[in-house]
XYZ file of C-alpha atoms in Angstrom:
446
model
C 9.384 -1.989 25.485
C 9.695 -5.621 26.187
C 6.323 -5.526 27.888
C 4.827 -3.959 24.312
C 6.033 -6.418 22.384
C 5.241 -9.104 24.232
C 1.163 -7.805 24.300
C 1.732 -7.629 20.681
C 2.663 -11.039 20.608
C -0.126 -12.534 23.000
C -2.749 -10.422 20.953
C -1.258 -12.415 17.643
C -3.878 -13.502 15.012
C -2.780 -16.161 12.608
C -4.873 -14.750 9.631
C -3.153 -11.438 9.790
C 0.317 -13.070 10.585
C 2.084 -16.124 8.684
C 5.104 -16.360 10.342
C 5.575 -15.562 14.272
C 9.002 -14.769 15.538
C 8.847 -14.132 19.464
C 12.702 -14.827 20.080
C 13.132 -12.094 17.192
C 10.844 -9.697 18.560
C 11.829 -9.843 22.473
C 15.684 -9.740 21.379
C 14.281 -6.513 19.487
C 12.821 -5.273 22.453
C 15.804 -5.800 24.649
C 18.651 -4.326 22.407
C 16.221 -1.007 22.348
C 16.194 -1.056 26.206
C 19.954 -1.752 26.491
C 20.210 1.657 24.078
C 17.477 3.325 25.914
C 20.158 3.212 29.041
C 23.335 3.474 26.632
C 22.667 6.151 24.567
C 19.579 8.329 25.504
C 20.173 11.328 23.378
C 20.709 8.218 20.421
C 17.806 6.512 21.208
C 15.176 9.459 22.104
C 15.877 10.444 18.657
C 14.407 7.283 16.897
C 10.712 8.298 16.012
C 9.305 4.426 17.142
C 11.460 3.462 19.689
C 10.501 0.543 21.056
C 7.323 0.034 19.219
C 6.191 -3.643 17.660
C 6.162 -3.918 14.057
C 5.439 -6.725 11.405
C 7.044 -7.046 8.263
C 4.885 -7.962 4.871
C 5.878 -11.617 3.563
C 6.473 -9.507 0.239
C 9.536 -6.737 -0.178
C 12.413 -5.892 2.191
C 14.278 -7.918 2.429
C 14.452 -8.135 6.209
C 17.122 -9.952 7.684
C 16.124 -13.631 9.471
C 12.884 -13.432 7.972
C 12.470 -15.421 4.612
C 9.916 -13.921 2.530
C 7.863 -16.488 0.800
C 5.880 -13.699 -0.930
C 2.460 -16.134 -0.241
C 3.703 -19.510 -2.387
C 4.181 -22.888 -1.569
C 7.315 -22.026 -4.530
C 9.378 -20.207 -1.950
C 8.646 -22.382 1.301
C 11.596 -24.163 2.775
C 14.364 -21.371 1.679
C 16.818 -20.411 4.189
C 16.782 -17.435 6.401
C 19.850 -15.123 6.452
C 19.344 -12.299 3.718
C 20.795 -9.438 4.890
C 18.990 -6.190 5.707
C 17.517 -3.876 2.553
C 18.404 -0.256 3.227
C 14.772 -0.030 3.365
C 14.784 -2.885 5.602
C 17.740 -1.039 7.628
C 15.892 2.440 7.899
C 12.974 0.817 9.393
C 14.865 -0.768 11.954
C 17.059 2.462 12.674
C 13.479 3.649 13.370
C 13.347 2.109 16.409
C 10.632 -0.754 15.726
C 10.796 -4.155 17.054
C 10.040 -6.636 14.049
C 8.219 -9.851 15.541
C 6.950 -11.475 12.577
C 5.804 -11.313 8.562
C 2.094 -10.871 7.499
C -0.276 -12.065 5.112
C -0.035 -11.390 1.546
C -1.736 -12.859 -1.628
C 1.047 -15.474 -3.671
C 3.713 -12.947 -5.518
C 1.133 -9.752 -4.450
C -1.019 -10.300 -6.968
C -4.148 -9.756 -5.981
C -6.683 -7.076 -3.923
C -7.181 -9.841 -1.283
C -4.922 -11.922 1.203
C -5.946 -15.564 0.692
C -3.177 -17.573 -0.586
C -3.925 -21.063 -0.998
C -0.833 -22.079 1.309
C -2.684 -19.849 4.034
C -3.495 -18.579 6.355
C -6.610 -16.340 5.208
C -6.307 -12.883 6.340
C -9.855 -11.753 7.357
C -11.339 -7.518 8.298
C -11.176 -7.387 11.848
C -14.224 -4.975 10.806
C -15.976 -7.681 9.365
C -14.672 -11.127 9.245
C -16.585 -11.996 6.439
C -14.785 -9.722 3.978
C -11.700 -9.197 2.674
C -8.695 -6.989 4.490
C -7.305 -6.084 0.542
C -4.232 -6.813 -0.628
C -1.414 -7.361 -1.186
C -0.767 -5.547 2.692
C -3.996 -7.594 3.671
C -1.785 -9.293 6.895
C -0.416 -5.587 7.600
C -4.041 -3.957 7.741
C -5.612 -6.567 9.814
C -2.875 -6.370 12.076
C -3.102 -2.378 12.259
C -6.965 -2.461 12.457
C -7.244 -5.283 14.913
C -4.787 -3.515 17.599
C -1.782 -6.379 17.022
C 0.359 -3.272 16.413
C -0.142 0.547 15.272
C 2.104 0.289 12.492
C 3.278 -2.016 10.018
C 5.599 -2.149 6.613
C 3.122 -2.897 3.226
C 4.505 -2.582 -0.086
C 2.472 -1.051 -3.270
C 2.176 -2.226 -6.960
C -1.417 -1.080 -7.910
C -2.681 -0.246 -4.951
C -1.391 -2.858 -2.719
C -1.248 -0.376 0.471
C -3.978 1.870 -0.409
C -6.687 -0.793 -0.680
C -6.206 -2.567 2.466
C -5.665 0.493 4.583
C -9.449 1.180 2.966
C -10.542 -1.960 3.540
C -9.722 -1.601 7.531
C -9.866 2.108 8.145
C -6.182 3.026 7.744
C -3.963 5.725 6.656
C -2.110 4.551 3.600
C 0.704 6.398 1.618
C 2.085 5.439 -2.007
C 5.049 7.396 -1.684
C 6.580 9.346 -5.059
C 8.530 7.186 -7.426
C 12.308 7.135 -5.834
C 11.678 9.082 -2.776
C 11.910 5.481 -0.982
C 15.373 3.633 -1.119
C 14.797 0.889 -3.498
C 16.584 -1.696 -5.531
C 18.739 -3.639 -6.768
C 16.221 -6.144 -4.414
C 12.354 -5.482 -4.354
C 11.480 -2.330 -6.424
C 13.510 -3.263 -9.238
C 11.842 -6.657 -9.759
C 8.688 -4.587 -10.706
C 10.305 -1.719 -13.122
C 9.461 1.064 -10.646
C 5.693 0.628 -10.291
C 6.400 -0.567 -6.662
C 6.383 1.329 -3.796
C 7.662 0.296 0.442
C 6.006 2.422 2.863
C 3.562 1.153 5.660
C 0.377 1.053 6.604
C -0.686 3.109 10.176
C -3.648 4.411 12.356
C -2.915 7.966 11.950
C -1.636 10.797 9.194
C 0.757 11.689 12.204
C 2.510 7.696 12.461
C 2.572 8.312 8.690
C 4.531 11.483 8.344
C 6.756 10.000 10.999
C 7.466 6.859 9.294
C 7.645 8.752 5.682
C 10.888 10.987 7.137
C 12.479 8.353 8.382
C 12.427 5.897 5.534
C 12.810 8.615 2.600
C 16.011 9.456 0.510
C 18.112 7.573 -2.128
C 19.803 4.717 -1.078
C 22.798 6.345 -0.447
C 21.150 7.887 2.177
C 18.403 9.501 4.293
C 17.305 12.996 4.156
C 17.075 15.677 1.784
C 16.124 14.641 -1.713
C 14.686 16.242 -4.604
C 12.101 13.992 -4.875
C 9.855 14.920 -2.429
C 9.404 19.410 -1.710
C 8.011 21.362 1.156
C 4.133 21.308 1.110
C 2.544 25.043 -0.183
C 0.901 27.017 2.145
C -1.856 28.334 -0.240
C -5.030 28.405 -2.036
C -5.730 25.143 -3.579
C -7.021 23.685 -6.938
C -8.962 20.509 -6.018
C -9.991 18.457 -8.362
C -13.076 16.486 -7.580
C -13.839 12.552 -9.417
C -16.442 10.841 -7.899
C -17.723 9.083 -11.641
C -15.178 6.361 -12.093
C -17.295 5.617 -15.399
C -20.011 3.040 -16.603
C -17.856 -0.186 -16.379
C -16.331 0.496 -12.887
C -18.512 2.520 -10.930
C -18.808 3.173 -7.610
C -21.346 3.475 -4.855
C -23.664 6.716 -3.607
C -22.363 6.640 -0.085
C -18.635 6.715 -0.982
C -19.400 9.093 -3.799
C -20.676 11.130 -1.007
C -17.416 10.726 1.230
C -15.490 12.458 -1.174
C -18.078 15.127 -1.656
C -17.960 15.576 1.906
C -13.802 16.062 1.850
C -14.570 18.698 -1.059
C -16.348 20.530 1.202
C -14.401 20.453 3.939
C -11.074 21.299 2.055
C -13.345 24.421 0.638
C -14.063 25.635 3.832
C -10.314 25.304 4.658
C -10.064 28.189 1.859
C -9.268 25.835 -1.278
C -10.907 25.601 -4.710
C -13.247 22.954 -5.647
C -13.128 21.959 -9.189
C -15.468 18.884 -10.373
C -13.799 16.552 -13.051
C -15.160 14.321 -15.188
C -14.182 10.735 -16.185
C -13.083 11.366 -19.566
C -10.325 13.290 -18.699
C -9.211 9.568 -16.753
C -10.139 6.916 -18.772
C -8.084 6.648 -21.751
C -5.090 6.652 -18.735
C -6.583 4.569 -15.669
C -7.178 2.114 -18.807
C -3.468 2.422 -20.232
C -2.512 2.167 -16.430
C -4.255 -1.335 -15.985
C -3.336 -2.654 -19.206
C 0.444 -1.952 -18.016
C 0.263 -2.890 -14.625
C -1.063 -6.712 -16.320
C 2.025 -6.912 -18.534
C 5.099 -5.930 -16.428
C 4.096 -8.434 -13.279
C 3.328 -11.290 -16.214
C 6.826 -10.849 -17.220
C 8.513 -10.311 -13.740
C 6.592 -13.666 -12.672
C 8.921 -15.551 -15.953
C 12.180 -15.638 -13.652
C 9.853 -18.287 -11.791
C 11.666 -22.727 -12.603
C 9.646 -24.748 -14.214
C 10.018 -26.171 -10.818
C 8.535 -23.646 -9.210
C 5.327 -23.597 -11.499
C 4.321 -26.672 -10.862
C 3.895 -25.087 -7.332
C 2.411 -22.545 -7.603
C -1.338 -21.295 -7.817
C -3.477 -21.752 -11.181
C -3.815 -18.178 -11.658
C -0.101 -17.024 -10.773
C 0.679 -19.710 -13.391
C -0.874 -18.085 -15.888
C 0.174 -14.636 -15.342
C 3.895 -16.339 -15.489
C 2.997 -18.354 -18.961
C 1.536 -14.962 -20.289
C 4.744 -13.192 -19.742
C 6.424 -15.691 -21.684
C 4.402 -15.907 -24.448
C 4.912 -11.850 -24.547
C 7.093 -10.453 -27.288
C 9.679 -8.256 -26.617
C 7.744 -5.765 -28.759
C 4.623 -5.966 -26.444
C 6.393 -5.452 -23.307
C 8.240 -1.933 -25.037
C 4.584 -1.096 -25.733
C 3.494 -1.498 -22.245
C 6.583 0.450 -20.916
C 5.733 3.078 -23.714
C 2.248 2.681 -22.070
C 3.181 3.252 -18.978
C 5.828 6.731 -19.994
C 2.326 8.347 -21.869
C 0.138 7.458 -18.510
C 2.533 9.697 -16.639
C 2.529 12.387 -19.308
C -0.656 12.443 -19.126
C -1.549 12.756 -15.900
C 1.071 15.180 -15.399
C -1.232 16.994 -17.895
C -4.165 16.595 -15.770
C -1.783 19.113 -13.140
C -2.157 21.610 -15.511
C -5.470 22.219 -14.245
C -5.761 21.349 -11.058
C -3.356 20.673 -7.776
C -4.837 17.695 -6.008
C -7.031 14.853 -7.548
C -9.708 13.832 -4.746
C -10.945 10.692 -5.690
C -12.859 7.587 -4.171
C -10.632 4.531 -3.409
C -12.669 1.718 -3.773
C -15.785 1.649 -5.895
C -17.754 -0.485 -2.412
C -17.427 -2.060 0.839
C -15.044 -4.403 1.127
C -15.527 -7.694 -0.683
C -17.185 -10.896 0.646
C -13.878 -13.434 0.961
C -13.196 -15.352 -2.091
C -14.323 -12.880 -4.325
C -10.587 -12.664 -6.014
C -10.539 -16.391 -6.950
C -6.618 -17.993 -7.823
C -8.067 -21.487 -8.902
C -8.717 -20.158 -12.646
C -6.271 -19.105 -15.328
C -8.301 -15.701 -16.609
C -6.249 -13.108 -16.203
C -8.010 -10.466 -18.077
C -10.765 -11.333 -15.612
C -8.488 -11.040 -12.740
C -7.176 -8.034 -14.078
C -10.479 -6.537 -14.091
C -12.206 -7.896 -10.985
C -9.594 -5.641 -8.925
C -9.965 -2.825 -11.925
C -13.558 -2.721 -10.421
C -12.956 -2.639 -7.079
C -10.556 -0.013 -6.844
C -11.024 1.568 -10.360
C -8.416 4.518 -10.097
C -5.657 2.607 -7.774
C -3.087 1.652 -10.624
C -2.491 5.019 -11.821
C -0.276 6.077 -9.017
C 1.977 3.016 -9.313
C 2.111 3.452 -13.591
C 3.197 6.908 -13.216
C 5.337 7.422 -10.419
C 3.145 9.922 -8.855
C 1.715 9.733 -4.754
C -1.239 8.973 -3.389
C -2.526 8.270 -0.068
C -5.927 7.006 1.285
C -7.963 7.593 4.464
C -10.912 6.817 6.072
C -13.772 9.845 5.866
C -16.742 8.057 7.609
C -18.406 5.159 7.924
C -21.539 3.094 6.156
C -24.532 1.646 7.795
C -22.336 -2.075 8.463
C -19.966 0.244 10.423
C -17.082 0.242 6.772
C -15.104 3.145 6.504
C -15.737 5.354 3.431
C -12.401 5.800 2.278
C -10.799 8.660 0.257
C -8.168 9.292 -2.067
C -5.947 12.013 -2.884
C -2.968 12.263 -5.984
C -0.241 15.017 -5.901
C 1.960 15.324 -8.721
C 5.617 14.174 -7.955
C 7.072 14.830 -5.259
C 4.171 16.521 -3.501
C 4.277 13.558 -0.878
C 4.207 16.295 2.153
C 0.912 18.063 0.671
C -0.887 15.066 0.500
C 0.041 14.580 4.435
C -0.634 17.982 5.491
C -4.087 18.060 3.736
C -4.685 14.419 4.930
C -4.553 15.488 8.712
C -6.994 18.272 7.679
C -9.172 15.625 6.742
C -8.552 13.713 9.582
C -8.730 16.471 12.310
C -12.355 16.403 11.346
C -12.895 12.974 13.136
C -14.897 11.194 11.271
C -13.588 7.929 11.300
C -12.528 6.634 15.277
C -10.474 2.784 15.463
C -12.578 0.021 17.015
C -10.049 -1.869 18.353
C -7.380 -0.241 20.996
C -3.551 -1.109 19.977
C -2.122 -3.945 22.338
C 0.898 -2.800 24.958
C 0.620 0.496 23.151
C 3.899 2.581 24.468
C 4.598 6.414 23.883
């Protein structure tokens, strides 16, 4: 265990990572060793016991580890929160926490370049962007640092990177994580914890160990059994005139139809009206409740922070209490309706972004456009926000590659609590092995 986490801290990239905690993640180490020989039956029965793991410099929070959430604002604040029961659960999992990773200032973009740095590149391409917010936590899953790693998800926050780098990523149902009075509530519910991995498997794992109400793990009513039957798929791949996306990921998700019709379920082709009116009322939502969550920032504070984060944080105070019941009005009708959208179908199988990843710097903060903002990352993953807006899961997963070696990711939506169909038909997709890592995982233990 020791030996793990120290490979995980040798193989250490700075872009992924902004804050490197060796002493942390050896102590880690060693109190799982000293438990190993304690307590076997204790520790045999934690599902990632032993295994290196990086926090996101956004949620928890974890203890010892100040989370500066990307901005200069929150540098220099002390260390010593205690443990989220989040936090706590991913501990009791059995992984070794070494350091925080990458994120975009306050999450708020579909890239991980803060101005304060570092800049979180694709270990698949250097050139591009990893996503965001979870940029740090892909890059450090894709590039072998470690095989698992804790993102967070607000509009697509853990879905887009783990596209980006060819990941498994799982927005979880609305509750079935433990959240607030700390992280989730911040965001009015639209935020998700989870993690980003290599495999459905590390997934599924990590899902049953973190899930339940915070008064505690395991059964909840918020997440059910998966169905063992004939399935109603419903099949988007137009994502409409202003947002659409590319022939060869288009085709990915043609090519997961097909596969989960072989496997005995129903195809069903959908077309983008049926999404608009609510991927639209998604975004518009999304835009309103960070701009007023980013208002608890001192004036302080704003003078320190980036341009565009600025901005969002002078829109939310120029919003009227009025507007901001409208936008949670907004975001009640988005999950009506997409509840309605169940009636006819059991799974939505969707692209997840609209193209390869982005060229870095294409999600400039050195502006005060919003609305632009708002729609630069509407473009690039046009259907991402509508999980977070209506409480339902998704998860993403690579389904092939392109010519430059990208994955093609995919997308599937359940309605609530359906977070253990979407993993049992995402390791039918991934049983079909069309997507292999390029980079092995450093000191990787069993």
């Amino acid at each position: 265990m020791a030996a793990a986490v120290a490979a995980a801290i040798a193989h250490a990239d700075t872009g992924a990572i902004c804050r490197l905690d060796a002493d942390s993640g050896m102590e880690a180490a060693s109190a799982a060793e000293r438990e190993r020989l304690a307590d076997p039956a204790r520790f045999a029965g934690r599902p990632f016991r032993g295994v290196p793991t990086l926090a996101k410099d956004l949620g928890g929070p974890f203890a010892g580890f100040a989370v500066h959430a990307g901005s200069r604002a929150l540098a220099g604040r002390a260390d010593g929160s205690a443990d989220s029961e989040f936090a706590k659960r991913f501990r009791d999992a059995g992984l070794c926490l070494f350091g925080l990773t990458t994120s975009p200032e306050f999450g708020l973009s579909l890239t991980s370049e803060p101005l304060r740095g570092p800049i979180c590149h694709n270990p698949l391409d250097p050139t591009r962007t990893a996503g965001g917010s979870s940029g740090g936590a892909a890059a450090a899953v894709a590039s072998g640092i470690v095989s698992i790693a804790h993102a967070t998800d607000a509009g697509g926050s853990i879905r887009v990177p783990a596209a980006c780098c060819g990941l498994v990523g799982l927005k979880p149902t609305r509750g079935a994580m433990p959240g607030g009075p700390l992280f989730t509530n911040h965001l009015g519910g639209i935020a998700s914890e989870m993690a980003v991995c290599r495999s459905v498997r590390d997934t599924a794992l990590i899902f049953q160990a973190l899930r339940g109400s915070a008064k505690g793990p395991g059964a909840d009513p918020a997440v059910v059994n998966h169905r063992e039957s004939k399935l109603r798929i419903g099949l988007l791949t137009d994502t409409g005139a202003l947002h659409p996306t590319d022939d060869l990921r288009c085709e990915a998700v043609l090519a997961a139809g097909c596969l989960l019709e072989a496997g005995g379920h129903e195809i069903i082709p959908l077309g983008w009206d049926a999404f608009e009116k609510c991927t639209a009322a998604s975004q518009s939502a999304f835009g309103s409740i960070i701009s007023v969550n980013l208002t608890s920032l001192a004036d302080s504070d704003m003078e320190r922070v980036e341009p565009l984060t600025r901005a969002f944080a002078e829109r939310g105070r120029r919003m009227t209490g009025a507007r901001l019941w409208d936008a949670l009005n907004d975001a009640v009708h988005v999950s009506r309706d997409v509840w309605a959208l169940f009636d006819a179908v059991d799974i939505i199988l969707t692209p997840m972004l609209s193209c390869a990843p982005l060229a870095l710097g294409s999600f400039p903060v050195d502006h005060a456009d919003t609305e632009l903002h708002l729609d630069r990352m509407a473009a690039f993953a046009p259907t991402a926000s509508l999980a977070n807006i209506s409480g339902f899961p998704a998860i993403t997963l690579p389904f092939g590659r392109d010519p430059m070696g990208l994955p093609l990711p995919v997308q599937m939506l359940a309605p609530m609590g359906q977070d253990n169909l979407l993993l049992h038909l995402a390791a039918h997709l991934e049983a079909a092995g069309r997507w292999q890592h390029r980079f092995p995982v450093a000191g990787l233990v069993s």
